[in-house]
Short mmCIF file of C-alpha atoms and ligand atoms in Angstrom, two decimals:
data_model
loop_
_atom_site.label_atom_id
_atom_site.label_comp_id
_atom_site.label_asym_id
_atom_site.label_seq_id
_atom_site.Cartn_x
_atom_site.Cartn_y
_atom_site.Cartn_z
CA UNK I 1 122.84 22.33 -293.80
CA UNK I 2 121.22 22.66 -296.66
CA UNK I 3 118.57 20.06 -296.60
CA UNK I 4 117.77 19.35 -293.09
CA UNK I 5 116.91 21.11 -290.11
CA UNK I 6 117.58 19.72 -286.61
CA UNK I 7 115.84 22.54 -283.60
CA UNK I 8 116.17 21.01 -279.96
CA UNK I 9 113.75 21.17 -277.61
CA UNK I 10 114.14 20.33 -273.83
CA UNK I 11 116.56 16.91 -274.45
CA UNK I 12 114.62 15.88 -278.00
CA UNK I 13 115.79 16.83 -281.01
CA UNK I 14 113.31 17.33 -284.23
CA UNK I 15 114.98 16.29 -287.45
CA UNK I 16 113.34 17.81 -290.37
CA UNK I 17 114.53 16.07 -294.11
CA UNK I 18 113.58 19.41 -296.18
CA UNK I 19 113.77 19.28 -299.74
CA UNK I 20 109.64 19.73 -300.08
CA UNK I 21 109.71 20.26 -304.03
CA UNK I 22 111.18 16.71 -304.78
CA UNK I 23 109.46 15.23 -301.78
CA UNK I 24 112.65 14.94 -299.87
CA UNK I 25 114.17 12.66 -302.25
CA UNK I 26 117.60 11.04 -300.41
CA UNK I 27 119.96 12.46 -302.87
CA UNK I 28 123.31 12.18 -301.88
CA UNK I 29 123.66 16.09 -300.90
CA UNK I 30 120.67 15.25 -298.82
CA UNK I 31 121.87 11.58 -297.01
CA UNK I 32 125.21 13.68 -296.52
CA UNK I 33 122.78 16.21 -294.20
CA UNK I 34 121.12 13.57 -292.89
CA UNK I 35 124.31 12.08 -291.54
CA UNK I 36 125.52 15.12 -290.22
CA UNK I 37 122.39 15.44 -288.30
CA UNK I 38 122.62 11.63 -286.88
CA UNK I 39 126.14 12.41 -285.80
CA UNK I 40 125.33 15.68 -283.67
CA UNK I 41 122.45 13.81 -282.18
CA UNK I 42 124.58 10.90 -281.43
CA UNK I 43 127.27 13.33 -279.55
CA UNK I 44 124.86 15.66 -278.05
CA UNK I 45 124.60 14.41 -274.39
CA UNK I 46 121.34 16.84 -273.97
CA UNK I 47 119.34 15.04 -276.15
CA UNK I 48 117.79 11.68 -275.27
CA UNK I 49 115.18 11.30 -278.03
CA UNK I 50 114.97 12.27 -281.65
CA UNK I 51 112.14 12.63 -284.31
CA UNK I 52 112.67 12.24 -287.81
CA UNK I 53 110.06 13.81 -290.09
CA UNK I 54 109.72 15.48 -293.44
CA UNK I 55 108.90 19.07 -294.52
CA UNK I 56 105.40 19.01 -297.40
CA UNK I 57 103.52 16.29 -298.08
CA UNK I 58 105.91 13.75 -298.14
CA UNK I 59 108.04 12.03 -295.53
CA UNK I 60 110.49 10.67 -297.72
CA UNK I 61 109.93 9.57 -301.15
CA UNK I 62 112.65 7.31 -301.56
CA UNK I 63 116.16 7.76 -303.08
CA UNK I 64 116.41 10.20 -305.79
CA UNK I 65 115.49 8.46 -308.92
CA UNK I 66 117.33 11.25 -311.52
CA UNK I 67 120.28 9.89 -309.29
CA UNK I 68 119.75 6.38 -309.25
CA UNK I 69 119.79 6.92 -313.09
CA UNK I 70 123.29 7.58 -313.33
CA UNK I 71 124.33 4.64 -311.63
CA UNK I 72 126.49 1.56 -312.62
CA UNK I 73 127.21 -1.27 -310.69
CA UNK I 74 130.14 -0.01 -308.43
CA UNK I 75 128.15 3.50 -307.74
CA UNK I 76 125.05 1.24 -306.83
CA UNK I 77 127.15 -0.67 -304.42
CA UNK I 78 128.89 2.36 -302.89
CA UNK I 79 125.59 4.04 -302.58
CA UNK I 80 124.06 1.26 -301.16
CA UNK I 81 126.90 0.93 -298.62
CA UNK I 82 126.77 4.74 -297.94
CA UNK I 83 122.98 4.51 -297.17
CA UNK I 84 123.09 1.80 -295.17
CA UNK I 85 126.37 3.24 -292.56
CA UNK I 86 123.52 6.59 -291.83
CA UNK I 87 120.69 4.70 -291.07
CA UNK I 88 123.01 1.87 -289.46
CA UNK I 89 123.93 5.29 -287.18
CA UNK I 90 120.11 5.84 -286.48
CA UNK I 91 119.43 2.26 -285.31
CA UNK I 92 122.74 1.48 -283.38
CA UNK I 93 122.38 4.99 -281.50
CA UNK I 94 122.06 5.31 -277.84
CA UNK I 95 119.36 7.55 -278.57
CA UNK I 96 115.58 6.81 -278.97
CA UNK I 97 114.46 7.88 -283.18
CA UNK I 98 111.22 8.36 -283.80
CA UNK I 99 109.73 8.21 -287.39
CA UNK I 100 106.49 10.96 -287.90
CA UNK I 101 106.20 9.69 -291.11
CA UNK I 102 103.48 13.06 -292.33
CA UNK I 103 103.34 11.44 -296.07
CA UNK I 104 104.89 9.20 -298.84
CA UNK I 105 107.63 7.02 -296.80
CA UNK I 106 108.88 4.92 -300.15
CA UNK I 107 111.66 2.71 -300.85
CA UNK I 108 114.64 4.69 -299.21
CA UNK I 109 111.53 6.46 -297.18
CA UNK I 110 110.19 3.40 -295.93
CA UNK I 111 113.96 2.02 -295.32
CA UNK I 112 114.50 4.92 -293.26
CA UNK I 113 111.26 4.86 -291.16
CA UNK I 114 112.74 1.14 -290.50
CA UNK I 115 115.90 1.93 -289.10
CA UNK I 116 113.90 4.38 -286.47
CA UNK I 117 112.86 2.55 -283.04
CA UNK I 118 109.49 3.56 -283.37
CA UNK I 119 107.20 4.76 -286.31
CA UNK I 120 104.44 7.42 -285.54
CA UNK I 121 102.39 7.70 -289.02
CA UNK I 122 99.79 10.49 -289.84
CA UNK I 123 96.62 8.87 -291.36
CA UNK I 124 97.50 10.40 -294.44
CA UNK I 125 100.94 8.52 -294.51
CA UNK I 126 101.47 6.02 -297.49
CA UNK I 127 104.31 3.07 -296.86
CA UNK I 128 105.89 1.34 -299.92
CA UNK I 129 108.95 -0.55 -301.33
CA UNK I 130 108.70 -0.23 -304.97
CA UNK I 131 111.87 -0.41 -306.01
CA UNK I 132 110.50 -3.49 -308.38
CA UNK I 133 108.68 -0.88 -310.83
CA UNK I 134 112.50 1.05 -311.66
CA UNK I 135 113.79 -2.74 -311.91
CA UNK I 136 115.81 -2.35 -308.55
CA UNK I 137 115.65 -3.99 -304.85
CA UNK I 138 115.92 -2.60 -301.42
CA UNK I 139 119.40 -1.40 -301.00
CA UNK I 140 119.02 0.65 -297.73
CA UNK I 141 118.25 -2.15 -295.80
CA UNK I 142 114.48 -3.15 -296.17
CA UNK I 143 115.33 -6.83 -297.00
CA UNK I 144 116.86 -7.20 -293.32
CA UNK I 145 114.65 -4.74 -291.45
CA UNK I 146 111.57 -5.04 -292.73
CA UNK I 147 112.07 -9.46 -292.48
CA UNK I 148 112.80 -9.05 -288.67
CA UNK I 149 110.39 -6.79 -287.94
CA UNK I 150 107.32 -8.04 -290.12
CA UNK I 151 108.81 -11.71 -290.63
CA UNK I 152 109.03 -13.16 -294.29
CA UNK I 153 105.49 -13.43 -295.05
CA UNK I 154 104.85 -9.16 -295.31
CA UNK I 155 108.19 -8.35 -295.89
CA UNK I 156 108.39 -10.17 -299.44
CA UNK I 157 104.85 -9.48 -299.95
CA UNK I 158 105.29 -5.66 -299.52
CA UNK I 159 109.12 -5.75 -301.61
CA UNK I 160 108.19 -8.06 -304.46
CA UNK I 161 105.16 -6.44 -304.70
CA UNK I 162 106.13 -2.83 -304.38
CA UNK I 163 102.46 -2.09 -303.30
CA UNK I 164 101.82 0.87 -301.74
CA UNK I 165 99.84 0.65 -298.52
CA UNK I 166 97.60 3.38 -296.29
CA UNK I 167 98.77 3.88 -292.61
CA UNK I 168 95.83 1.61 -291.34
CA UNK I 169 97.16 -1.12 -293.20
CA UNK I 170 100.71 -0.17 -292.00
CA UNK I 171 99.68 -0.70 -288.34
CA UNK I 172 97.64 -3.72 -288.58
CA UNK I 173 100.63 -5.48 -289.88
CA UNK I 174 102.88 -4.03 -287.47
CA UNK I 175 104.74 -1.74 -289.61
CA UNK I 176 103.57 1.40 -287.92
CA UNK I 177 102.81 1.60 -283.58
CA UNK I 178 100.57 4.43 -283.97
CA UNK I 179 98.15 5.67 -286.56
CA UNK I 180 97.43 9.91 -285.63
CA UNK I 181 95.19 12.33 -287.20
CA UNK I 182 97.47 14.43 -289.26
CA UNK I 183 97.58 17.64 -287.96
CA UNK I 184 98.17 16.06 -284.38
CA UNK I 185 100.76 13.98 -285.97
CA UNK I 186 103.87 16.20 -284.62
CA UNK I 187 102.23 16.60 -281.38
CA UNK I 188 101.81 13.14 -280.68
CA UNK I 189 105.11 12.83 -281.28
CA UNK I 190 106.64 14.95 -278.89
CA UNK I 191 104.47 13.51 -276.24
CA UNK I 192 106.04 10.25 -276.95
CA UNK I 193 109.20 11.69 -277.14
CA UNK I 194 108.91 13.58 -273.91
CA UNK I 195 107.61 9.85 -272.40
CA UNK I 196 110.99 8.44 -273.50
CA UNK I 197 112.90 10.89 -271.86
CA UNK I 198 111.51 10.89 -268.56
CA UNK I 199 112.72 7.05 -268.28
CA UNK I 200 115.77 6.14 -267.33
CA UNK I 201 118.45 6.96 -270.25
CA UNK I 202 121.02 4.05 -269.28
CA UNK I 203 117.74 1.88 -268.89
CA UNK I 204 116.62 2.88 -272.21
CA UNK I 205 119.70 2.75 -274.30
CA UNK I 206 120.33 -0.35 -272.81
CA UNK I 207 117.20 -2.19 -273.55
CA UNK I 208 117.51 -1.15 -277.29
CA UNK I 209 120.80 -2.24 -277.75
CA UNK I 210 119.43 -5.59 -276.12
CA UNK I 211 116.19 -6.27 -278.63
CA UNK I 212 117.95 -4.76 -281.63
CA UNK I 213 120.49 -7.68 -280.70
CA UNK I 214 117.22 -10.53 -280.61
CA UNK I 215 118.06 -12.13 -284.02
CA UNK I 216 121.35 -12.18 -283.99
CA UNK I 217 122.52 -13.70 -280.58
CA UNK I 218 120.26 -16.76 -280.56
CA UNK I 219 120.20 -18.17 -276.89
CA UNK I 220 123.04 -15.76 -275.92
CA UNK I 221 120.89 -12.96 -276.15
CA UNK I 222 119.65 -14.12 -272.49
CA UNK I 223 122.91 -13.90 -271.32
CA UNK I 224 123.57 -10.83 -273.07
CA UNK I 225 120.51 -9.14 -271.28
CA UNK I 226 121.46 -10.62 -268.20
CA UNK I 227 124.82 -8.50 -268.27
CA UNK I 228 123.22 -5.55 -269.81
CA UNK I 229 120.54 -5.88 -266.95
CA UNK I 230 123.30 -6.39 -264.12
CA UNK I 231 124.70 -3.06 -265.56
CA UNK I 232 121.50 -1.46 -264.81
CA UNK I 233 120.96 -2.53 -261.53
CA UNK I 234 124.17 -1.57 -260.49
CA UNK I 235 123.69 2.02 -261.76
CA UNK I 236 123.04 5.53 -259.91
CA UNK I 237 119.87 5.88 -262.08
CA UNK I 238 118.60 2.15 -260.48
CA UNK I 239 119.13 3.93 -256.75
CA UNK I 240 117.33 6.93 -258.16
CA UNK I 241 114.73 5.31 -259.47
CA UNK I 242 113.94 3.28 -256.79
CA UNK I 243 114.40 6.11 -254.13
CA UNK I 244 111.86 8.11 -256.00
CA UNK I 245 109.69 5.23 -255.98
CA UNK I 246 109.45 5.47 -251.93
CA UNK I 247 109.45 9.54 -251.84
CA UNK I 248 106.14 9.52 -254.23
CA UNK I 249 108.06 11.91 -256.40
CA UNK I 250 109.26 11.60 -260.30
CA UNK I 251 112.71 10.29 -260.76
CA UNK I 252 115.32 13.12 -261.47
CA UNK I 253 117.87 10.54 -263.69
CA UNK I 254 121.50 11.28 -265.05
CA UNK I 255 122.02 8.18 -267.12
CA UNK I 256 124.57 6.95 -264.87
N1 DAK C 301 113.53 10.81 -306.21
C1 DAK C 301 113.00 11.83 -307.11
N2 DAK C 301 112.20 12.79 -307.33
C2 DAK C 301 111.28 12.49 -307.24
C3 DAK C 301 111.20 11.35 -306.13
C4 DAK C 301 112.22 10.49 -305.83
N3 DAK C 301 112.09 9.32 -305.44
N4 DAK C 301 109.61 11.42 -306.00
C5 DAK C 301 108.92 12.44 -306.40
N5 DAK C 301 110.19 13.17 -307.37
C6 DAK C 301 110.00 14.95 -307.67
C7 DAK C 301 108.92 14.40 -309.47
O1 DAK C 301 109.74 13.83 -310.24
C8 DAK C 301 108.41 15.79 -309.30
O2 DAK C 301 109.32 16.61 -309.27
P1 DAK C 301 109.11 17.61 -310.77
O3 DAK C 301 108.32 16.92 -312.22
O4 DAK C 301 108.22 18.82 -310.18
O5 DAK C 301 110.38 18.52 -310.89
C9 DAK C 301 108.41 16.03 -307.62
O6 DAK C 301 109.04 15.38 -306.82
C10 DAK C 301 106.71 16.17 -307.57
O7 DAK C 301 106.46 14.68 -307.13
P2 DAK C 301 105.09 14.79 -307.73
O8 DAK C 301 104.56 15.20 -309.14
O9 DAK C 301 105.32 13.01 -308.49
O10 DAK C 301 104.01 14.64 -307.11
P3 DAK C 301 102.86 13.21 -307.20
O11 DAK C 301 102.44 14.57 -305.52
O12 DAK C 301 101.78 13.52 -308.47
O13 DAK C 301 102.89 12.18 -306.89
C11 DAK C 301 103.77 10.07 -305.71
C12 DAK C 301 103.69 11.52 -305.63
C13 DAK C 301 105.00 9.87 -304.53
C14 DAK C 301 103.60 8.85 -305.53
C15 DAK C 301 105.38 10.18 -306.83
O14 DAK C 301 106.41 10.96 -306.80
C16 DAK C 301 106.29 8.90 -307.11
O15 DAK C 301 105.61 7.92 -307.18
N6 DAK C 301 107.35 9.12 -306.85
C17 DAK C 301 108.58 7.91 -306.95
C18 DAK C 301 108.30 6.91 -305.16
C19 DAK C 301 109.49 6.12 -305.90
O16 DAK C 301 109.28 5.16 -306.49
N7 DAK C 301 110.28 5.95 -304.95
C20 DAK C 301 111.85 5.31 -305.32
C21 DAK C 301 111.29 4.45 -304.73
S1 DAK C 301 113.08 3.08 -305.16
C22 DAK C 301 119.84 2.18 -303.91
C23 DAK C 301 119.87 2.57 -302.61
C24 DAK C 301 118.37 2.42 -302.04
C25 DAK C 301 117.36 2.51 -303.27
C26 DAK C 301 117.80 2.74 -304.47
C27 DAK C 301 119.54 2.34 -304.60
N8 DAK C 301 121.38 2.02 -303.87
C28 DAK C 301 122.44 1.19 -303.48
C29 DAK C 301 122.01 2.25 -305.70
C30 DAK C 301 116.07 3.32 -303.04
C31 DAK C 301 115.60 3.05 -304.13
C32 DAK C 301 114.11 3.68 -303.65
O17 DAK C 301 113.67 4.29 -303.11
#
């Protein structure tokens, strides 16, 4: 793939968006490569956790503004659905996705990070939804995912003002889960990925699924949790986890 590199390391996939001369802006070709990478990861049984990061000084500085300039209303709708499909494949994946935000995460870049399960940011990272400065609004999920994650107050503040915020501010409002020294970003993200990969695979992916549905299901969410919980209790992983606890050793989970 020309714009996205995937490296596999013992159950962990590292996805690097690689268009540094344009700050990794998501032109359609970049988004196509990202979709291929996500499809590969979702189909790869060995991969448990994926880390998405950017090459150079940006995570992703947004959708490609040059391309946006060429779009009419119909093209805009198609582009919105395309990006939403790719980002939903990340959100709905049975694997855990970590965004390791190394720099600018603006517009579509912030939306990509929001589609991931956990955001770890370098102290150099900058977040924002500056679409309003271009006379457009977010089209790849920010109005929905940011509102679900931060509540209406911060979602409205960030989306309506287009203000760019630091990693520390993003941590303070709950957008980011961890801020780390820039040079340690990938080590920290990999450590976190290894921790997640050591847990029961079925337990992790079903927990993610239940959390993802929390805002759609209302009170039925509790019933849904009970059903998924029962699947984990009936799993071989549970037998192994309980056995390993009493045998005072690390469990060897199979994801079944
Ligand atoms: N698109 C295209 N090129 C970009 C870009 C972008 N988003 N961001 C940067 N570049 C290019 C610059 O034009 C420059 O190219 P050359 O001049 O070297 O050819 C190169 O990357 C380096 O950028 P700078 O020279 O500007 O670098 P600086 O360090 O000085 O500044 C910056 C970094 C991040 C502050 C600045 O580049 C910047 O403000 N970039 C734009 C950020 C932005 O507004 N992003 C777009 C947000 S809006 C849609 C769905 C979703 C979206 C839109 C439509 N549909 C459904 C239709 C999403 C929209 C957005 O993401």
